[in-house]
CSV table of C-alpha atoms in Angstrom, one decimal:
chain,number,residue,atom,x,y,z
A,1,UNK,CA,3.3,-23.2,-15.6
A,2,UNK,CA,-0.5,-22.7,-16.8
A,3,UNK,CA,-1.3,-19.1,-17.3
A,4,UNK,CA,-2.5,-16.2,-16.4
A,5,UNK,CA,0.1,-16.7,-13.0
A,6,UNK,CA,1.5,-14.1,-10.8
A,7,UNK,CA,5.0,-14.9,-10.4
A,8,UNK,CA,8.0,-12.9,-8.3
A,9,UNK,CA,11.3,-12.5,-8.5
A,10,UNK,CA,12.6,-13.9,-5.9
A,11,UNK,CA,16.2,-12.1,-5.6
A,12,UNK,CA,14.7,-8.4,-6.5
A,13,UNK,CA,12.1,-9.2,-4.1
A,14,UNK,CA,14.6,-9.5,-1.2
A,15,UNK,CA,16.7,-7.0,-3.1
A,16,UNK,CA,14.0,-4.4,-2.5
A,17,UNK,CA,13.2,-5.5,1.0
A,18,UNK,CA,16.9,-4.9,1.9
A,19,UNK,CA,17.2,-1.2,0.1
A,20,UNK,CA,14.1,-0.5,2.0
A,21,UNK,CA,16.3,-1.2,5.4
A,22,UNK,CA,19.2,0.4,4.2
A,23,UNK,CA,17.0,3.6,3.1
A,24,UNK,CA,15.4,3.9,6.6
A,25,UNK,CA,18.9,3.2,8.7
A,26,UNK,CA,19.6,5.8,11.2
A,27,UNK,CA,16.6,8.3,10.2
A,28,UNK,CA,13.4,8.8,12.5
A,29,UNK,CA,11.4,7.3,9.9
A,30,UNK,CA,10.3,3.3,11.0
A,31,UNK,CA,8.7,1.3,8.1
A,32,UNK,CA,4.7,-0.1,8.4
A,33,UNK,CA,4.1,-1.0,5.5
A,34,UNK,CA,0.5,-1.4,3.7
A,35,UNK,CA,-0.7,-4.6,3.4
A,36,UNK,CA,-2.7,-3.6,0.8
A,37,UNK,CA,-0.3,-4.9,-1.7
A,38,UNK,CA,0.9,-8.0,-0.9
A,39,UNK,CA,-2.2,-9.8,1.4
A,40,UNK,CA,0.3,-12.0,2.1
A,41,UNK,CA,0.4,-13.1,5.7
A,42,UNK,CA,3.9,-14.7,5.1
A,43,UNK,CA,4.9,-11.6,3.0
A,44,UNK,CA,3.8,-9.5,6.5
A,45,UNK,CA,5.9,-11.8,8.9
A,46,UNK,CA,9.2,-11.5,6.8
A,47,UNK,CA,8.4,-7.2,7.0
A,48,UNK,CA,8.5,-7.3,11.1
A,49,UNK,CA,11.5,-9.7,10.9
A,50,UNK,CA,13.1,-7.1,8.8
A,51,UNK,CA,12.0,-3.8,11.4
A,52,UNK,CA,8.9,-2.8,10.3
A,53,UNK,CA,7.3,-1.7,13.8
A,54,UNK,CA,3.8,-3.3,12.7
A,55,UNK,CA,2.0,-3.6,9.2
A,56,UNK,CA,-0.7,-1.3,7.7
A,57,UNK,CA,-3.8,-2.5,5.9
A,58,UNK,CA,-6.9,-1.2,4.7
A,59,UNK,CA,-10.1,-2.8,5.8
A,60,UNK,CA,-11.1,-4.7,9.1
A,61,UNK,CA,-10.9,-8.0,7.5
A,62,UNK,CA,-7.6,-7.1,6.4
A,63,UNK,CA,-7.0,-6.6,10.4
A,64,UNK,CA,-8.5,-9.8,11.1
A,65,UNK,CA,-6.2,-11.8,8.5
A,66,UNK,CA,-3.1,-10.5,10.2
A,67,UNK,CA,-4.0,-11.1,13.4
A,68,UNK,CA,-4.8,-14.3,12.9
A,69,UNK,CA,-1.2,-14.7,11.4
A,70,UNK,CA,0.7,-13.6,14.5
A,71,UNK,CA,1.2,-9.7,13.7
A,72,UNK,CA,1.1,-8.2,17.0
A,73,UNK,CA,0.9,-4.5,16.0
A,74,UNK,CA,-1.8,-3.2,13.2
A,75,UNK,CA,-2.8,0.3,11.5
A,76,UNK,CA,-6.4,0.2,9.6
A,77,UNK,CA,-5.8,3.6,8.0
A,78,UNK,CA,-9.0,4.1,7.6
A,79,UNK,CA,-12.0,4.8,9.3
A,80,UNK,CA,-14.9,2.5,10.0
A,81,UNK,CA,-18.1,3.7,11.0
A,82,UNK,CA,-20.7,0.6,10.7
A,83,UNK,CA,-22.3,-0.4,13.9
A,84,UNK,CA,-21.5,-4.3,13.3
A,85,UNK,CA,-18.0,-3.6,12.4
A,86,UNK,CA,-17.3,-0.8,15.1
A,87,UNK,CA,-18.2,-3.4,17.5
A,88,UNK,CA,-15.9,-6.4,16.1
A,89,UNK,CA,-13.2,-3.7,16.1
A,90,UNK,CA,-13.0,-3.3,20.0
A,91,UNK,CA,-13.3,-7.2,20.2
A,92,UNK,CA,-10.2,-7.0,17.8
A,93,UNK,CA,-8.4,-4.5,20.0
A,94,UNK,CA,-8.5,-7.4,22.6
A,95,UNK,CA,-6.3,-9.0,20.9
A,96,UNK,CA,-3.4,-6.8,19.6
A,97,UNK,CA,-2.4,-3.0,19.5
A,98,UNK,CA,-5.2,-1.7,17.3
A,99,UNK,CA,-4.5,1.4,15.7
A,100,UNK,CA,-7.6,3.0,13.3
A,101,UNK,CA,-7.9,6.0,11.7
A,102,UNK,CA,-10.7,9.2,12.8
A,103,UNK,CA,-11.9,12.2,11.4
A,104,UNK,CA,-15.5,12.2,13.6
A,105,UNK,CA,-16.8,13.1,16.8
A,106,UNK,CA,-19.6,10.7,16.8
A,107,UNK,CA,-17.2,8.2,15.5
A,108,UNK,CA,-15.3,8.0,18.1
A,109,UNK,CA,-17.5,8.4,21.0
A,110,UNK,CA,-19.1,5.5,19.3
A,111,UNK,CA,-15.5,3.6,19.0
A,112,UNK,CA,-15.6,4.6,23.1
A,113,UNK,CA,-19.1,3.0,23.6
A,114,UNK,CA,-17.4,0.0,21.9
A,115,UNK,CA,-13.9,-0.5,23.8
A,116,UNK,CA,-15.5,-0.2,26.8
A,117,UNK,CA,-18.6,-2.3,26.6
A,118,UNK,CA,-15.4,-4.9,25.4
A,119,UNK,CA,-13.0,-4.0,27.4
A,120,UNK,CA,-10.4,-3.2,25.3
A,121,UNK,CA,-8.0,-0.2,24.2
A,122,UNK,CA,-8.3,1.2,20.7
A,123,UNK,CA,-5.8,3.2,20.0
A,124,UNK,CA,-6.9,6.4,17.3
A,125,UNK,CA,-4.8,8.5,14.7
A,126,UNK,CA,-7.0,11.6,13.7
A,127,UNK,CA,-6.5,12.0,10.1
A,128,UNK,CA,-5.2,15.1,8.4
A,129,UNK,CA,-6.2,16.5,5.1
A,130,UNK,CA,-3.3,17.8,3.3
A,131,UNK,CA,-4.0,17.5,-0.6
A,132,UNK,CA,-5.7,13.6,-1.3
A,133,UNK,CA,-9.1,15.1,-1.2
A,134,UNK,CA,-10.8,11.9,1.0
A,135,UNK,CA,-11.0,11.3,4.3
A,136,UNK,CA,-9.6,13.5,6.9
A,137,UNK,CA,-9.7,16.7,9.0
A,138,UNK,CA,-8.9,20.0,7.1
A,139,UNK,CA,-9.2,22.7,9.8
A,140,UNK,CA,-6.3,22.8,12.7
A,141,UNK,CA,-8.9,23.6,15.6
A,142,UNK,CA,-11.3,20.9,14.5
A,143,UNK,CA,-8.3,18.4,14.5
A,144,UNK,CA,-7.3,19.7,18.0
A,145,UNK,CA,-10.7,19.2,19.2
A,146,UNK,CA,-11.3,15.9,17.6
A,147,UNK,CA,-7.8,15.1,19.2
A,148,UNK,CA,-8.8,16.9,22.7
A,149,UNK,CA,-11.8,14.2,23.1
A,150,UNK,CA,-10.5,11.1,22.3
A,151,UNK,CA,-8.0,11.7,24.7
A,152,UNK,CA,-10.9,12.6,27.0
A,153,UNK,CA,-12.8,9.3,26.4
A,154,UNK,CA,-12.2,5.9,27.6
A,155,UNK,CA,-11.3,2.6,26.0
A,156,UNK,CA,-9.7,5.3,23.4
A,157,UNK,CA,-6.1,6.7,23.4
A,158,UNK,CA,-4.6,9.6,20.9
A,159,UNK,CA,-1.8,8.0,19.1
A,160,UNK,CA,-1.0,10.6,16.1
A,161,UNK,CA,-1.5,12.2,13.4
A,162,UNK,CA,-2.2,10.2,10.3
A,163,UNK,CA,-1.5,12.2,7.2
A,164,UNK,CA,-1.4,10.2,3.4
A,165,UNK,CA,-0.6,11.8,0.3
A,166,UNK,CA,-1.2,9.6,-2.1
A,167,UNK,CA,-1.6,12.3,-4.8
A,168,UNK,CA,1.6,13.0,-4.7
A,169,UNK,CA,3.3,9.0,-5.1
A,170,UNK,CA,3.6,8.8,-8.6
A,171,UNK,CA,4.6,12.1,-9.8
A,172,UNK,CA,7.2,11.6,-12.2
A,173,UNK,CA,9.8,13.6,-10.9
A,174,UNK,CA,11.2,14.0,-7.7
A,175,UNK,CA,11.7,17.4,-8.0
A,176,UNK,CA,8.2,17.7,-8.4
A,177,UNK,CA,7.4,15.1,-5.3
A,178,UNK,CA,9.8,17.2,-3.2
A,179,UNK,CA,8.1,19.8,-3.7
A,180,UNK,CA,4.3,18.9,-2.7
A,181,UNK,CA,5.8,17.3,0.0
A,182,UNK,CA,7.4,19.8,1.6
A,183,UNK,CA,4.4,22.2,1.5
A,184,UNK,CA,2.5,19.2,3.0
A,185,UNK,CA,5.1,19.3,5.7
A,186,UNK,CA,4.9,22.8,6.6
A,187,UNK,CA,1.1,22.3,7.7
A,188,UNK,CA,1.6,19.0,9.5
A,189,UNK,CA,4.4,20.9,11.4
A,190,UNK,CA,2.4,23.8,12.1
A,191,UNK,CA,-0.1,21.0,13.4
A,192,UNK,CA,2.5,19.6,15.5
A,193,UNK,CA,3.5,22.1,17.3
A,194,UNK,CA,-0.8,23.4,18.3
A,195,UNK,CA,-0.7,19.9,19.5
A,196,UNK,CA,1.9,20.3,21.7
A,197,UNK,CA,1.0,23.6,22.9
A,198,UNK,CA,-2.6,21.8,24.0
A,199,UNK,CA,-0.3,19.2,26.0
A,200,UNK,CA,-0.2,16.8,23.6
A,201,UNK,CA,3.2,14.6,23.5
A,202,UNK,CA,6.4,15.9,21.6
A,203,UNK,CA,7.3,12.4,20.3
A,204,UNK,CA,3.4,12.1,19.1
A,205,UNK,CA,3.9,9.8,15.9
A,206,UNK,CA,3.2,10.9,12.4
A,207,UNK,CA,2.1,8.4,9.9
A,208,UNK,CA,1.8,8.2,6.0
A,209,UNK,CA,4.2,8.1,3.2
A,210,UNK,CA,4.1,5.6,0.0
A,211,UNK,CA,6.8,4.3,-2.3
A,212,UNK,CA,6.9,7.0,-4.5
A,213,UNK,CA,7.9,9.5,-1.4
A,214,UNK,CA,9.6,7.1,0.5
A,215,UNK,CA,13.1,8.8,-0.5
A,216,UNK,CA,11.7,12.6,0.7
A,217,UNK,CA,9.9,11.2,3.5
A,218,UNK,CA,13.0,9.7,5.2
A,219,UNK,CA,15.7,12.5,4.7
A,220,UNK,CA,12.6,14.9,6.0
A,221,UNK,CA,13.1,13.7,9.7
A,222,UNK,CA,9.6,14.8,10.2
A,223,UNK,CA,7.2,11.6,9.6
A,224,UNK,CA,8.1,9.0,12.3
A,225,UNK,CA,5.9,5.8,9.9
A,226,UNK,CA,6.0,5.0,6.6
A,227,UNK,CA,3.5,3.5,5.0
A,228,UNK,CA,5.3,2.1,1.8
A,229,UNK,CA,4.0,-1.0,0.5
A,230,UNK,CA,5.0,-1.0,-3.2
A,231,UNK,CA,8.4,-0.6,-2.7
A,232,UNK,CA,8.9,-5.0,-3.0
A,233,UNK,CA,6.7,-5.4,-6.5
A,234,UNK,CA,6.5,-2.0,-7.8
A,235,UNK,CA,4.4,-2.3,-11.7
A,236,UNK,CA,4.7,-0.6,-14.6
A,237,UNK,CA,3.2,3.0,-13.1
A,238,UNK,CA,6.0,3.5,-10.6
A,239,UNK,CA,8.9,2.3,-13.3
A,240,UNK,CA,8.3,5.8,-14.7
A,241,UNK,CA,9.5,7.7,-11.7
A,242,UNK,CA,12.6,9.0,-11.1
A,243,UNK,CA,15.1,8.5,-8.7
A,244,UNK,CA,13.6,5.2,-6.6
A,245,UNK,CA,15.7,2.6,-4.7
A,246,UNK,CA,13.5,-0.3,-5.9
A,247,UNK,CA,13.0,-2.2,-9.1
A,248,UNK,CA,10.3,-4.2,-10.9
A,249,UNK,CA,9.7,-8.0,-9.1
A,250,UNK,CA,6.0,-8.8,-9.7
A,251,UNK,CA,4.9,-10.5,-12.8
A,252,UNK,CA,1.8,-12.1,-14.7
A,253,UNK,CA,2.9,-14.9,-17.0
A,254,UNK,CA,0.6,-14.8,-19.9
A,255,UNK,CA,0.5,-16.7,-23.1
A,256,UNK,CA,-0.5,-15.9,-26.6
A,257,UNK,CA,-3.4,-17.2,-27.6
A,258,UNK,CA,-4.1,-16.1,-31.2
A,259,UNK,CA,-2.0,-13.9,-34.0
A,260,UNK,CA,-3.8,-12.0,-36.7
A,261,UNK,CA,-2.0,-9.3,-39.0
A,262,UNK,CA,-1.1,-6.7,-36.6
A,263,UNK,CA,-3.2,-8.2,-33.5
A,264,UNK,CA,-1.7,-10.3,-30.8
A,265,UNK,CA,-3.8,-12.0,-27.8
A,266,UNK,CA,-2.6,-13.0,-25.0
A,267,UNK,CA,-4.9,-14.8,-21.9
A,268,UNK,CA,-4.4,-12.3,-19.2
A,269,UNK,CA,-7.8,-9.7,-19.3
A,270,UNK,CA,-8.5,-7.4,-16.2
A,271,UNK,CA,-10.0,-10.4,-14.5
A,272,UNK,CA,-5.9,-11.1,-13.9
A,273,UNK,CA,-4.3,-8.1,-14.4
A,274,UNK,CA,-4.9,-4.7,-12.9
A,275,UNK,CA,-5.4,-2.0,-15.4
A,276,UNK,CA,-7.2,0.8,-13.0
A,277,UNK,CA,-3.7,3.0,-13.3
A,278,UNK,CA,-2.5,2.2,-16.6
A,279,UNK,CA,-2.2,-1.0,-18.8
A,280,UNK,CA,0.9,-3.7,-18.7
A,281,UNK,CA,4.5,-3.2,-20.2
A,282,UNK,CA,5.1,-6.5,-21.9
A,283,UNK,CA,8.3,-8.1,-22.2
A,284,UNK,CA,9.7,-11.1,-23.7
A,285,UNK,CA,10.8,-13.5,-21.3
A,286,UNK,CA,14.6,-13.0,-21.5
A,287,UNK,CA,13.1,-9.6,-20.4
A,288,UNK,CA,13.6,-7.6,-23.7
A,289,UNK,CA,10.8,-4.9,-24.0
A,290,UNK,CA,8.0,-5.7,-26.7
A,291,UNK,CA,6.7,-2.2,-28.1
A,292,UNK,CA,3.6,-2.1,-29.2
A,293,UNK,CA,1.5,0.5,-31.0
A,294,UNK,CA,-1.5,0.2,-28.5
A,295,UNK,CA,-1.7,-2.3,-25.6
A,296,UNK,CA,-5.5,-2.6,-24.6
A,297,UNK,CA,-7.7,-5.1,-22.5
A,298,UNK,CA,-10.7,-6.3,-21.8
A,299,UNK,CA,-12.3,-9.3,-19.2
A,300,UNK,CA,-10.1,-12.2,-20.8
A,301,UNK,CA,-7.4,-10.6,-23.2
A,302,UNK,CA,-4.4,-8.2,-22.9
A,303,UNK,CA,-4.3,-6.8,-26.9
A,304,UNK,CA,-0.9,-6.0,-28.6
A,305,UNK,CA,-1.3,-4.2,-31.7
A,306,UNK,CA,2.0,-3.5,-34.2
A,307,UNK,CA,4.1,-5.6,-31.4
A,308,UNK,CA,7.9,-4.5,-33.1
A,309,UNK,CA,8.8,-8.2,-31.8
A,310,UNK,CA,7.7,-11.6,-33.4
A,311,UNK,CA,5.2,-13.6,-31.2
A,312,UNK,CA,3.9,-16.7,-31.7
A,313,UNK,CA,0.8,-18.9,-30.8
A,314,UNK,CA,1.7,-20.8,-27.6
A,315,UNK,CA,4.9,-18.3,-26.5
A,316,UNK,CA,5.0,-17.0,-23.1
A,317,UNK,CA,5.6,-13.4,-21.9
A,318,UNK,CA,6.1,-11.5,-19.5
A,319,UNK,CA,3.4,-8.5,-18.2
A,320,UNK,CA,4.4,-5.8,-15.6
A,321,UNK,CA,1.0,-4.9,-14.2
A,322,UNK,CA,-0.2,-0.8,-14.5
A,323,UNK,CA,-0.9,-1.3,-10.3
A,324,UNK,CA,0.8,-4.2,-8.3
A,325,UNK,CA,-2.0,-4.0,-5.6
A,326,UNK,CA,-4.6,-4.4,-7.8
A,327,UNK,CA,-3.4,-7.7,-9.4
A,328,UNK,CA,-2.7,-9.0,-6.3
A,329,UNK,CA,-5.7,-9.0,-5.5
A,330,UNK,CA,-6.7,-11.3,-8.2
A,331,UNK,CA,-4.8,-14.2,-7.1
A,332,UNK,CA,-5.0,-17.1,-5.1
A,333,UNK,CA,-1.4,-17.7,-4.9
A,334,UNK,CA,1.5,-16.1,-6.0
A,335,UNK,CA,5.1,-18.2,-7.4
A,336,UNK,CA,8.4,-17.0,-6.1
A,337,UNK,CA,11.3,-17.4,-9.0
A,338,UNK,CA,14.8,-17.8,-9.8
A,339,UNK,CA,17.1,-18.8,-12.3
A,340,UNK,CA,14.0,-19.4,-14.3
A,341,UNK,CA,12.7,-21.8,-11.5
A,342,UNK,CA,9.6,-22.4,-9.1
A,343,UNK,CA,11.5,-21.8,-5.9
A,344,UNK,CA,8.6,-21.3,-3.2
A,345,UNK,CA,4.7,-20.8,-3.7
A,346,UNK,CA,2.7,-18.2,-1.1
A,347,UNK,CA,-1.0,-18.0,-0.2
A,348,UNK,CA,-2.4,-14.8,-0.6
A,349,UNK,CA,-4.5,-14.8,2.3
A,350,UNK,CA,-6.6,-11.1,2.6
A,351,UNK,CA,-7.6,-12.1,-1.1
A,352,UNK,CA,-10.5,-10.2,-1.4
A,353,UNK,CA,-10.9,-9.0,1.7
A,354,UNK,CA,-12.4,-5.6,1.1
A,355,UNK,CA,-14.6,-5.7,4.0
């Protein structure tokens, strides 16, 4: 196989899926997961055929790829406020349940203006601010209020609360995750029950929740979506963490391409590899860890200095990527494995769809 590739393994690929299931049997909590990183419109089918009540993405074009695959129901958790793009959203809704996220008035009388100029329903979870420090509403009666009118306006219908804590998904121990996320859980409670008390719905859904809290998030019996999309790669960032169900699938193949003295080079640089939360593990590929006194890169290199294993011009290994999502996002395709064999091939089709 040429290199850099991004290859999977295929039985802790479906072994993940299936922990996810298990993990989520007979609690409240249903699974969306984030599209974000897989962009794999086959990927997304097999998720709904496993339970997953609809899949999760980031950016209208994300949307647009899934819909155009067959999913039926679709989260953009996050909000979108261009004219153009407002516009193509309630054309969208047309088309499939349409969920997106609000923290603005004027957004979503605009959203309003849209759905009904297109005749649509766009269905709105007002985001709460508990801790990520991005998008969402901080104060209780601002939320209420925010809620309170897109109930009011047409083409628009409250759906819930979305609330992400993405700060809190790779703390290393889960004593430590447990204990942001209950405090987090407190205020969305307190939330909760203001809602009700304005005559919003008891069963009102709650959405948000990653890999790293997937565990708290399910025995919590609060959150109702889970918005795990990890949990079937993971990368080298969430093998640190204690006390997860899931194990390390996704792969880049890369070869060495030169050996000097201490300095190895291998072909995969951060145009194939994503390095924004931390840089590869590198293993041999019987899977043995190769240490290394520094592992750095640049565009078209990973850099292995000291390596405490032998490697030789022309020898393959094995790179868990720092962020999964990210290095998916640098490949066309990626190679499903086992038993050391090619056993099915996948288009990544939201490839660079940031839009």
């Amino acid at each position: 196989m040429e290199t850099p590739a991004l290859i999977v393994d295929k039985d802790i690929f479906e072994a993940n899926m299936d922990a996810m299931t298990s993990l989520l049997s007979g609690t409240t909590l249903k699974l969306r997961p984030h599209y974000k990183s897989n962009k794999c419109a086959a990927i997304a089918r097999r998720q709904i055929e496993h339970g997953a009540v609809g899949i999760t993405c980031a950016k209208l074009s994300e949307a647009l790829d899934l819909c155009d695959a067959g999913i039926e129901n679709i989260l953009i958790a996050n909000q979108i406020t261009d004219g153009e793009k407002i516009f193509r959203v309630a054309l969208l809704a047309k088309k499939c349940h349409l969920i997106i996220c609000v923290d603005d008035k004027d957004n979503a009388r605009a959203l309003s203006a849209a759905a009904v100029s297109c005749g649509s329903t766009v269905y709105c979870y007002v985001e709460y601010e508990i801790g990520m420090r991005r998008c969402g509403i901080e104060d209780d009666e601002e939320y209420i209020e925010t809620a309170e009118l897109i109930r009011e306006l047409p083409g628009l219908k409250y759906a819930g609360i979305q609330a992400y804590a993405g700060h809190v998904s790779h703390m290393v121990t889960e004593e430590e995750r447990r204990e942001h996320t209950e405090k987090e859980q407190q205020k969305i409670r307190a939330l909760k029950e203001k809602l009700i008390e304005h005559g919003f719905p008891k069963d009102l859904d709650i959405s948000g929740g990653s890999t790293g809290t997937a565990v708290i998030k399910a025995a919590g019996g609060l959150y109702t979506e889970l918005q795990a999309g990890s949990y079937l790669f993971l990368d080298s960032t969430y093998g640190g963490l204690q006390n997860l169900p899931f194990k390390n699938s996704l792969y880049v193949l890369s070869t060495v391409v030169s050996v000097r003295g201490n300095r190895v080079m291998l072909d995969a640089g951060v145009k194939s590899i994503g390095v924004d939360q931390g840089m590869p593990a590198v293993l041999k590929l019987e899977g043995t860890p190769v240490r290394c006194s520094l592992v750095d890169a640049n565009e078209e290199h990973v850099k292995l200095f000291d390596p405490d294993t032998e490697l030789k011009n022309g020898e393959k290994v094995l790179l868990i990527p720092g962020h999964c999502c990210s290095t998916v996002n640098l490949y066309d395709k990626m190679y499903f494995v086992r038993g050391g064999k090619v056993v099915d091939r996948l288009e990544i089709t939201a490839r660079g769809c940031s839009r």
